[in-house]
Coordinates of C-alpha atoms in Angstrom, one line a residue:
M1 CA -33.3 27.5 8.8
D2 CA -36.1 26.8 7.4
I3 CA -35.4 26.7 3.6
K4 CA -36.5 23.7 1.6
L5 CA -36.0 22.1 -1.4
L6 CA -37.5 18.9 -2.1
G7 CA -38.7 18.8 1.3
L8 CA -35.4 18.6 2.8
S9 CA -33.4 21.0 5.1
L10 CA -30.8 22.7 2.6
L11 CA -28.6 21.2 5.4
E12 CA -29.1 17.9 5.1
L13 CA -29.5 18.1 1.0
S14 CA -25.4 18.9 1.3
Y15 CA -25.5 15.5 3.9
I16 CA -26.7 13.9 0.6
V17 CA -24.3 15.8 -2.1
A18 CA -21.7 14.6 0.1
S19 CA -22.2 11.3 0.5
V20 CA -22.3 11.1 -2.9
T21 CA -18.9 12.9 -3.6
F22 CA -17.6 10.1 -1.4
I23 CA -18.9 7.2 -2.7
L24 CA -17.9 8.9 -6.6
G25 CA -14.5 9.8 -4.8
L26 CA -13.9 6.8 -3.2
K27 CA -15.2 4.9 -6.9
M28 CA -12.4 7.3 -8.4
L29 CA -9.6 6.0 -6.6
S30 CA -9.8 2.5 -7.6
S31 CA -7.8 3.6 -11.0
P32 CA -4.6 5.4 -11.2
D33 CA -6.0 7.5 -13.9
K34 CA -8.7 8.6 -11.9
A35 CA -7.6 9.3 -8.6
R36 CA -6.6 12.3 -8.1
K37 CA -9.6 13.8 -9.6
G38 CA -11.2 11.4 -7.2
N39 CA -10.0 13.0 -4.2
L40 CA -10.0 16.2 -5.1
I41 CA -14.1 15.5 -5.6
A42 CA -14.1 13.7 -2.1
G43 CA -12.3 16.3 -1.1
Y44 CA -15.0 19.3 -2.2
G45 CA -17.4 16.8 -1.0
M46 CA -15.8 17.0 2.6
G47 CA -15.4 20.7 2.8
L48 CA -19.2 21.7 1.3
A49 CA -20.2 19.3 4.7
I50 CA -18.5 21.6 7.1
A51 CA -19.3 24.8 5.2
A52 CA -23.2 23.2 5.4
T53 CA -22.6 22.2 8.9
I54 CA -21.1 26.1 10.4
L55 CA -24.3 28.0 7.8
F56 CA -27.4 26.0 8.0
K57 CA -27.1 23.4 11.5
E58 CA -28.2 26.0 13.9
E59 CA -29.4 29.7 13.8
F60 CA -26.4 32.3 13.9
S61 CA -26.2 33.8 17.3
P62 CA -24.3 36.5 18.3
D63 CA -23.3 35.6 21.3
K64 CA -21.8 32.5 20.3
W65 CA -19.2 34.6 18.2
L66 CA -16.5 32.9 20.4
N67 CA -17.9 29.1 19.1
Y68 CA -17.7 30.5 15.5
S69 CA -13.9 32.1 15.9
L70 CA -12.5 28.6 17.7
I71 CA -14.4 27.2 14.9
L72 CA -12.3 29.5 11.9
A73 CA -9.5 29.4 13.8
G74 CA -9.3 25.8 13.6
L75 CA -9.8 25.5 9.6
I76 CA -7.8 28.0 9.1
I77 CA -4.6 26.0 11.1
G78 CA -5.6 22.8 10.1
T79 CA -5.6 23.8 6.4
V80 CA -2.2 25.6 7.0
I81 CA -0.6 22.4 8.2
G82 CA -2.0 20.1 6.4
V83 CA -0.6 21.7 3.4
R84 CA 2.4 22.6 4.3
M85 CA 2.7 18.8 5.7
A86 CA 1.2 17.4 1.7
L87 CA 3.9 19.6 -0.3
K88 CA 7.1 19.1 1.3
V89 CA 6.6 15.6 2.2
K90 CA 8.7 13.1 0.3
M91 CA 7.6 10.6 -1.4
T92 CA 9.6 7.9 0.6
A93 CA 7.9 9.8 3.8
M94 CA 4.0 8.7 2.5
P95 CA 3.3 6.5 4.7
Q96 CA 4.9 8.1 7.7
M97 CA 2.5 10.8 6.8
V98 CA -0.5 8.5 6.3
S99 CA -0.3 7.1 9.3
F100 CA -0.2 10.8 11.9
F101 CA -3.0 11.8 9.5
N102 CA -5.2 8.5 10.3
G103 CA -3.8 9.1 14.2
M104 CA -5.0 12.1 13.9
G105 CA -8.8 11.0 12.9
G106 CA -8.5 8.9 15.1
A107 CA -7.4 11.5 18.2
C108 CA -10.7 13.6 16.8
A109 CA -13.4 10.7 17.7
G110 CA -11.8 10.3 21.3
V111 CA -12.7 13.9 21.7
I112 CA -16.0 13.6 20.3
S113 CA -16.8 10.8 22.5
L114 CA -15.0 12.9 25.3
V115 CA -17.1 15.7 25.4
E116 CA -20.9 14.0 24.2
F117 CA -19.7 12.1 27.9
D118 CA -19.5 15.1 29.4
H119 CA -22.7 16.5 28.0
L120 CA -24.7 13.3 29.2
R121 CA -23.4 14.4 32.5
H122 CA -24.9 18.1 32.8
G123 CA -28.2 17.4 31.9
G124 CA -27.7 15.3 28.5
E125 CA -30.4 12.5 28.1
V126 CA -28.8 9.5 28.8
S127 CA -29.3 5.8 27.3
T128 CA -28.2 2.9 26.8
G129 CA -27.9 3.2 23.4
M130 CA -26.4 6.8 23.4
L131 CA -24.0 5.6 25.6
I132 CA -22.7 2.5 24.1
V133 CA -22.1 4.4 21.1
I134 CA -19.9 6.7 23.1
L135 CA -18.1 4.9 24.1
L136 CA -16.7 2.2 21.3
G137 CA -15.7 5.9 19.8
L138 CA -13.5 6.5 22.4
I139 CA -11.9 2.9 22.5
I140 CA -11.9 2.8 19.1
G141 CA -10.4 6.5 18.6
S142 CA -8.1 6.3 21.3
V143 CA -6.9 2.5 19.7
S144 CA -6.1 3.7 16.4
F145 CA -4.6 7.7 17.4
S146 CA -1.9 5.7 20.0
G147 CA -1.3 3.1 18.2
S148 CA -1.3 5.3 14.7
M149 CA 1.3 7.3 16.1
I150 CA 4.0 4.4 17.4
A151 CA 3.7 3.2 13.6
Y152 CA 4.3 6.4 12.3
G153 CA 7.1 6.1 14.9
K154 CA 9.0 2.8 13.5
L155 CA 8.1 3.8 9.7
E156 CA 10.0 6.8 10.7
G157 CA 13.4 4.8 12.3
K158 CA 12.5 6.4 15.3
I159 CA 11.2 3.8 17.3
A160 CA 12.6 -0.6 17.4
D161 CA 10.3 -3.1 17.6
K162 CA 10.2 -4.5 20.9
A163 CA 7.8 -7.0 22.7
L164 CA 6.8 -7.2 26.5
P165 CA 7.5 -10.4 27.8
A166 CA 4.6 -12.3 27.6
G167 CA 3.4 -9.3 25.9
Q168 CA -0.3 -11.4 23.8
I169 CA -1.8 -12.0 27.4
I170 CA -1.2 -8.7 28.3
N171 CA -3.2 -7.3 25.2
I172 CA -5.7 -10.1 25.9
L173 CA -5.8 -9.0 30.0
L174 CA -6.2 -5.2 28.5
L175 CA -9.2 -6.1 26.7
I176 CA -11.4 -7.8 28.8
A177 CA -10.6 -4.8 31.2
I178 CA -11.4 -1.9 28.7
F179 CA -14.9 -3.6 27.4
G180 CA -15.2 -4.8 30.9
L181 CA -15.2 -1.2 32.2
A182 CA -17.1 0.1 29.2
G183 CA -19.7 -2.5 29.8
F184 CA -20.0 -1.7 33.1
L185 CA -20.2 2.1 32.6
A186 CA -23.4 1.4 29.5
I187 CA -25.1 -1.2 31.4
S188 CA -24.9 1.6 34.5
G189 CA -25.2 4.5 33.1
N190 CA -22.6 5.4 35.9
L191 CA -21.2 8.8 34.2
S192 CA -17.7 8.6 36.7
M193 CA -15.1 10.9 34.3
P194 CA -11.9 9.4 36.1
M195 CA -13.7 6.0 35.1
L196 CA -14.1 7.3 31.8
Y197 CA -10.4 8.7 32.0
G198 CA -9.5 5.3 32.8
L199 CA -11.1 4.0 29.4
L200 CA -9.3 6.0 27.7
T201 CA -5.7 5.4 29.9
L202 CA -6.6 1.6 29.3
S203 CA -7.2 2.1 25.7
L204 CA -4.3 4.2 25.2
L205 CA -2.2 1.4 26.3
Y206 CA -4.0 -1.2 24.1
G207 CA -2.8 1.1 21.2
V208 CA 1.1 1.1 21.5
L209 CA 1.3 -2.6 22.6
F210 CA -1.0 -3.5 20.1
V211 CA 1.6 -2.1 17.2
M212 CA 5.0 -2.1 19.5
P213 CA 5.8 -5.8 18.7
I214 CA 4.7 -5.4 15.1
G215 CA 7.7 -5.3 12.4
G216 CA 8.8 -5.6 8.7
A217 CA 6.2 -6.6 6.1
D218 CA 3.3 -6.5 8.6
M219 CA 3.9 -2.9 8.6
P220 CA 1.1 -1.7 5.6
V221 CA -1.5 -4.4 7.3
V222 CA -1.3 -1.9 10.3
I223 CA -1.6 0.5 8.4
S224 CA -4.3 -0.1 6.6
L225 CA -6.3 -2.4 10.2
L226 CA -5.6 1.5 11.9
N227 CA -7.1 3.2 9.0
S228 CA -10.7 1.0 9.6
F229 CA -10.3 1.6 12.8
T230 CA -10.2 5.6 12.4
G231 CA -13.4 5.1 10.1
M232 CA -15.4 3.5 12.7
A233 CA -14.6 6.2 15.6
A234 CA -15.4 8.8 12.8
A235 CA -18.9 7.3 12.1
F236 CA -19.9 6.6 15.6
G237 CA -19.1 10.3 16.0
G238 CA -21.8 11.5 12.9
F239 CA -24.2 8.3 14.8
L240 CA -23.6 10.7 17.4
Y241 CA -24.8 14.3 16.3
G242 CA -27.6 13.1 13.5
N243 CA -24.6 13.9 10.9
Q244 CA -24.8 11.9 7.7
A245 CA -21.9 13.4 5.5
M246 CA -19.7 12.1 9.0
L247 CA -21.6 8.6 9.1
T248 CA -21.1 7.8 5.6
G249 CA -17.5 9.1 5.4
G250 CA -16.9 6.8 8.5
I251 CA -18.6 3.3 6.7
L252 CA -17.0 4.2 4.0
V253 CA -13.1 4.4 5.4
G254 CA -14.2 2.2 7.7
S255 CA -15.4 -0.6 5.3
A256 CA -12.5 0.0 3.1
G257 CA -9.9 -0.2 5.2
T258 CA -11.7 -3.5 6.6
I259 CA -11.9 -5.3 2.8
L260 CA -8.0 -3.5 2.7
T261 CA -7.0 -5.5 5.3
V262 CA -8.3 -9.0 4.3
L263 CA -6.7 -8.1 1.1
M264 CA -3.3 -7.4 2.2
C265 CA -3.5 -10.8 5.3
T266 CA -4.8 -12.8 1.8
A267 CA -1.7 -11.1 -0.4
M268 CA 1.0 -12.6 2.8
N269 CA -1.0 -15.5 3.6
R270 CA -1.2 -14.7 7.0
S271 CA -4.0 -14.4 9.8
L272 CA -5.2 -10.8 10.4
T273 CA -4.8 -12.3 14.4
N274 CA -1.7 -13.7 13.5
V275 CA -0.6 -10.2 12.6
I276 CA -2.2 -9.0 15.6
I277 CA -0.3 -11.1 18.5
G278 CA 2.6 -12.1 17.0
S279 CA 5.7 -10.3 15.3
F280 CA 7.2 -11.0 12.1
G281 CA 11.1 -10.5 11.8
G282 CA 13.7 -13.0 11.0
G283 CA 14.2 -16.1 13.3
N284 CA 16.9 -18.1 14.3
A285 CA 15.7 -21.4 11.4
A286 CA 15.7 -18.4 8.3
S287 CA 18.9 -16.8 9.0
A288 CA 21.3 -19.6 9.9
K289 CA 20.8 -20.8 6.6
S290 CA 22.9 -17.0 5.5
G291 CA 25.9 -18.8 5.1
E292 CA 25.1 -22.0 3.1
Q293 CA 23.5 -19.9 -0.2
G294 CA 26.1 -19.9 -2.5
T295 CA 27.9 -17.6 -4.0
I296 CA 27.3 -14.0 -5.2
K297 CA 28.1 -13.6 -9.1
E298 CA 28.1 -9.1 -9.9
I299 CA 27.6 -7.8 -13.1
S300 CA 28.7 -4.3 -14.8
V301 CA 26.7 -1.6 -15.5
T302 CA 28.0 -2.7 -19.6
D303 CA 26.9 -6.1 -19.2
A304 CA 23.8 -5.1 -18.3
A305 CA 23.5 -2.6 -20.2
I306 CA 23.4 -5.2 -23.2
L307 CA 21.4 -8.2 -21.5
L308 CA 18.9 -5.7 -21.1
A309 CA 19.1 -4.3 -25.0
Y310 CA 18.7 -7.6 -26.5
A311 CA 16.1 -8.4 -24.8
N312 CA 12.1 -9.0 -26.4
K313 CA 10.6 -8.6 -22.6
V314 CA 11.8 -6.9 -19.3
S315 CA 9.3 -7.0 -16.5
V316 CA 11.1 -4.1 -13.1
V317 CA 10.1 -5.3 -9.5
P318 CA 9.9 -2.2 -7.7
G319 CA 10.6 -2.2 -4.0
Y320 CA 11.1 0.3 -1.2
G321 CA 14.0 1.2 -2.1
L322 CA 12.9 3.0 -5.5
A323 CA 11.3 5.1 -3.1
V324 CA 14.4 5.3 -0.9
A325 CA 16.2 6.5 -4.2
Q326 CA 13.9 9.0 -5.4
A327 CA 14.7 7.2 -8.9
Q328 CA 10.8 6.8 -10.5
H329 CA 11.6 8.9 -13.1
T330 CA 14.8 7.2 -14.1
V331 CA 12.7 3.7 -14.4
H332 CA 9.9 5.9 -16.2
N333 CA 12.6 7.7 -18.5
L334 CA 14.6 3.6 -18.5
E335 CA 11.2 2.3 -19.5
K336 CA 11.1 4.4 -22.5
L337 CA 14.5 4.2 -24.1
L338 CA 13.8 0.3 -24.3
E339 CA 10.8 0.1 -25.7
D340 CA 12.1 3.0 -28.5
K341 CA 15.2 0.0 -28.9
G342 CA 11.9 -2.7 -29.0
V343 CA 11.8 -4.1 -26.0
E344 CA 8.6 -4.9 -24.2
L345 CA 8.8 -3.5 -20.5
T346 CA 6.0 -4.1 -17.6
Y347 CA 6.4 -3.7 -13.7
A348 CA 5.8 -6.7 -11.8
I349 CA 3.5 -5.2 -8.5
H350 CA 4.0 -7.2 -5.3
P351 CA 0.7 -6.1 -3.1
V352 CA 2.7 -5.3 -0.3
A353 CA 5.5 -3.8 -1.2
G354 CA 7.0 -0.3 0.1
R355 CA 5.6 0.9 3.6
M356 CA 1.8 1.3 3.1
P357 CA -0.6 -0.7 0.7
G358 CA -0.5 1.0 -3.1
H359 CA 3.0 2.6 -2.1
M360 CA 4.3 1.3 -5.3
N361 CA 1.4 2.2 -7.8
V362 CA 1.2 5.9 -5.8
L363 CA 5.3 6.1 -6.9
L364 CA 4.8 4.9 -10.6
A365 CA 1.9 6.6 -11.2
E366 CA 3.9 10.0 -10.0
A367 CA 6.7 9.4 -12.7
D368 CA 3.7 9.5 -15.2
V369 CA 4.2 5.2 -16.1
P370 CA 0.8 4.4 -17.8
Y371 CA -1.1 2.1 -15.5
P372 CA -1.6 -0.4 -18.0
K373 CA 2.0 -0.9 -17.5
L374 CA 1.8 -1.5 -13.8
L375 CA 0.5 -5.9 -13.9
E376 CA -0.6 -7.6 -10.4
M377 CA 1.3 -9.9 -8.8
E378 CA -0.4 -12.5 -10.0
D379 CA -0.7 -11.7 -13.6
A380 CA 2.9 -10.8 -13.5
N381 CA 3.9 -14.4 -12.2
E382 CA 1.7 -15.9 -15.0
G383 CA 4.3 -14.0 -18.2
M384 CA 7.4 -14.7 -15.7
A385 CA 8.2 -17.6 -17.8
S386 CA 8.9 -15.4 -21.6
T387 CA 10.4 -12.5 -19.4
D388 CA 13.9 -12.5 -21.2
V389 CA 15.5 -9.8 -18.1
V390 CA 13.6 -9.5 -14.4
L391 CA 15.3 -6.2 -13.0
V392 CA 14.9 -5.6 -9.2
I393 CA 14.6 -2.1 -8.2
G394 CA 14.9 -2.2 -4.5
A395 CA 12.7 -5.0 -3.5
N396 CA 13.5 -8.0 -0.9
D397 CA 11.1 -9.9 0.9
V398 CA 8.6 -10.1 -2.1
V399 CA 10.7 -11.6 -4.5
N400 CA 12.7 -13.5 -1.6
P401 CA 12.3 -17.7 -2.6
A402 CA 12.1 -18.7 0.9
A403 CA 8.9 -18.2 1.2
E404 CA 8.3 -21.1 -1.2
N405 CA 11.5 -23.4 -0.5
D406 CA 12.4 -23.2 3.3
P407 CA 9.5 -24.1 6.2
S408 CA 11.8 -23.2 8.4
S409 CA 11.1 -19.1 7.2
P410 CA 9.2 -16.8 8.8
I411 CA 7.8 -15.6 5.7
Y412 CA 7.1 -18.7 4.3
G413 CA 3.8 -19.2 2.2
M414 CA 3.6 -15.3 1.4
P415 CA 2.6 -15.0 -2.2
V416 CA 5.7 -13.4 -4.2
V417 CA 6.8 -12.1 -7.2
K418 CA 8.6 -15.4 -8.9
V419 CA 11.0 -13.7 -10.8
W420 CA 13.2 -16.7 -10.9
N421 CA 11.4 -18.1 -13.4
A422 CA 12.6 -15.9 -15.3
K423 CA 15.3 -16.2 -17.8
N424 CA 17.7 -13.6 -16.0
I425 CA 17.1 -11.1 -13.2
I426 CA 19.2 -8.1 -12.3
V427 CA 18.5 -6.9 -8.3
L428 CA 19.7 -3.1 -8.4
K429 CA 21.1 -3.2 -4.6
R430 CA 23.3 -0.5 -2.7
S431 CA 24.8 -4.1 -0.2
M432 CA 23.8 -7.1 0.9
G433 CA 22.0 -6.0 4.0
K434 CA 18.2 -7.7 4.8
G435 CA 15.0 -6.5 3.5
Y436 CA 12.5 -5.0 6.5
A437 CA 10.9 -9.0 7.6
G438 CA 14.7 -9.5 9.0
I439 CA 15.5 -12.3 7.1
E440 CA 18.8 -13.5 4.7
N441 CA 16.9 -13.4 0.7
E442 CA 17.6 -16.4 -1.6
L443 CA 16.8 -14.3 -4.5
F444 CA 21.0 -12.9 -4.0
F445 CA 22.4 -16.8 -4.8
H446 CA 19.8 -17.6 -7.1
P447 CA 22.1 -19.1 -10.2
K448 CA 20.1 -16.9 -12.6
N449 CA 20.7 -13.7 -10.6
R450 CA 23.4 -11.0 -10.7
M451 CA 24.0 -8.5 -8.9
L452 CA 24.3 -4.6 -9.6
F453 CA 25.9 -2.5 -6.6
G454 CA 25.2 1.1 -6.0
D455 CA 22.5 3.2 -5.5
A456 CA 19.3 2.6 -7.5
K457 CA 19.1 6.0 -9.5
D458 CA 22.6 6.5 -10.0
S459 CA 22.6 3.3 -11.3
L460 CA 19.4 3.1 -13.6
E461 CA 22.0 6.7 -15.0
K462 CA 24.5 4.6 -16.1
L463 CA 22.2 2.2 -17.7
I464 CA 20.8 4.8 -19.7
A465 CA 24.0 5.9 -20.7
E466 CA 25.2 2.7 -21.9
L467 CA 21.9 1.5 -23.1
K468 CA 22.0 5.2 -25.4
N469 CA 25.8 4.1 -26.7
L470 CA 24.3 0.2 -27.9

C-alpha cells in the first residue's frame, strides 16, 4: 500500500509502534505490580507487527491464497496451543514451559535461515554479509532449540545429567568444526545444501552436548543464556527481512538475556565459561562430610507457632519446595495472620532460588504478596541479625553455610541467604534429601535450626490453625 503518514508507510509506522511497545513492556516487567500490564502491552505490539506484515508488506494477490491460508492456519494453531499450555501449566512447571517456548523461538530462527539460504540458491543476490547473517541465525537458532529441549527434559525429570568422557574437548572440537564450516561457506559463497545440513546437524548436536552435563543450580543460568541466544537469532531474522519490529524484539531479548545471565553468574560467584563447560553437582568431598555434621533437632507445630507468635520480626526464605507444594497462597495467609498479631514479616529472595530467574517473585506475586515485602538477598542479609525467626520453606542450596565455610564444596563462594545469623531457624522440609545441587545442607545440623518435617502446605496450614488458637 502507498498510504503514508509523516513520510512513513503504514508498515513502517506499525513497526515503530510495535518496537515502542516492546521497550515499554520490557521496562514494566522489572516491576511485579506492572509486569502483567507490560506483558500485555508487548503482546499487543507483537500482534500489531504480525497484522501489519500480513496486510501491508505487499499487495494482496488472489493467486497467493494458499500462502495466506497457511499463514492463517499457523496463527490459529499456534494461538490455540499456546493458550492451552499457558492456562494449564502449573507454577512448578513454569520453567519447563519457558524452556519449551524458547526452543520454539530458536527453531523458527533456524527455519528462517534454511528458507533464505534456499532462496539464494534459486536466484537471490548473494553477498558475504547476507550469508554470514543467515549462517549465524542457523547456528544460534539450532543451538538454542536443541539446548532448550534438553533443558526442558531435565527440568521435567525425564533426562538425567550426563557428561561424556572428554566432553569439554568434544565441545571445543564441535565449535571449531561449526565455525570453520560456516566460515568456508560465507567466504567461498558456496551454496551447497548438504554442507548447510551438515552445519545444522553439528549445531543441533552441540546444543545437546552443551546442556547435557549442566545440572543443579546452574539451570537458571542456562535458561537465561539460551533465551539470549534465541533473541540474537530472531534479530538476525529481522535483519534478513528488513523487519524493524523483529529486529528490535530480538535485540531486546538478546541483550536482556545476556545481562540477566551475567547477573545470575555474579549471584552464584560463577564465570559463564565455568557454567558452559562445567557440571554442577555434589562431589565426594562435599558428601563425605555428611556424617560429621552433628544432630538433627525437630520442632513440633505447636512450638513453632509459639515461636512465630511471640516474634517481632520474621523472614521467610522460599525455594522450589514452596512451588512444588503450591503453598504460596498459604504462606501469604500466614503472613496476614502474623501481621494481625503485630509481627513484621518479609521474604528473602535469592536470585537463583527455584528453577528459573525470578521464579519465587512470580510465585509470590501470584498469591498477591505485596512487592515491598520481597527483599533481595543483600537487603535480607543486612537485617538477618535482628530477625527473631527465619522460616525456610523449600529452599536448600541457597541457604547452605557450606558456601561460606567449606572450600571443598561445589557451591563454595556462592552468595547465599545467611539465615544462620538470625536468632532462630525453622526449616520446613519433607525429608533430609539433598537440594538440586546434589550436596548435603549443613544448615540442617546448625545449633539454631529446628526441622519441621512434612509437606510445606500441610505444615503451614497446621501452623495457621495453631496460631489462631494462641
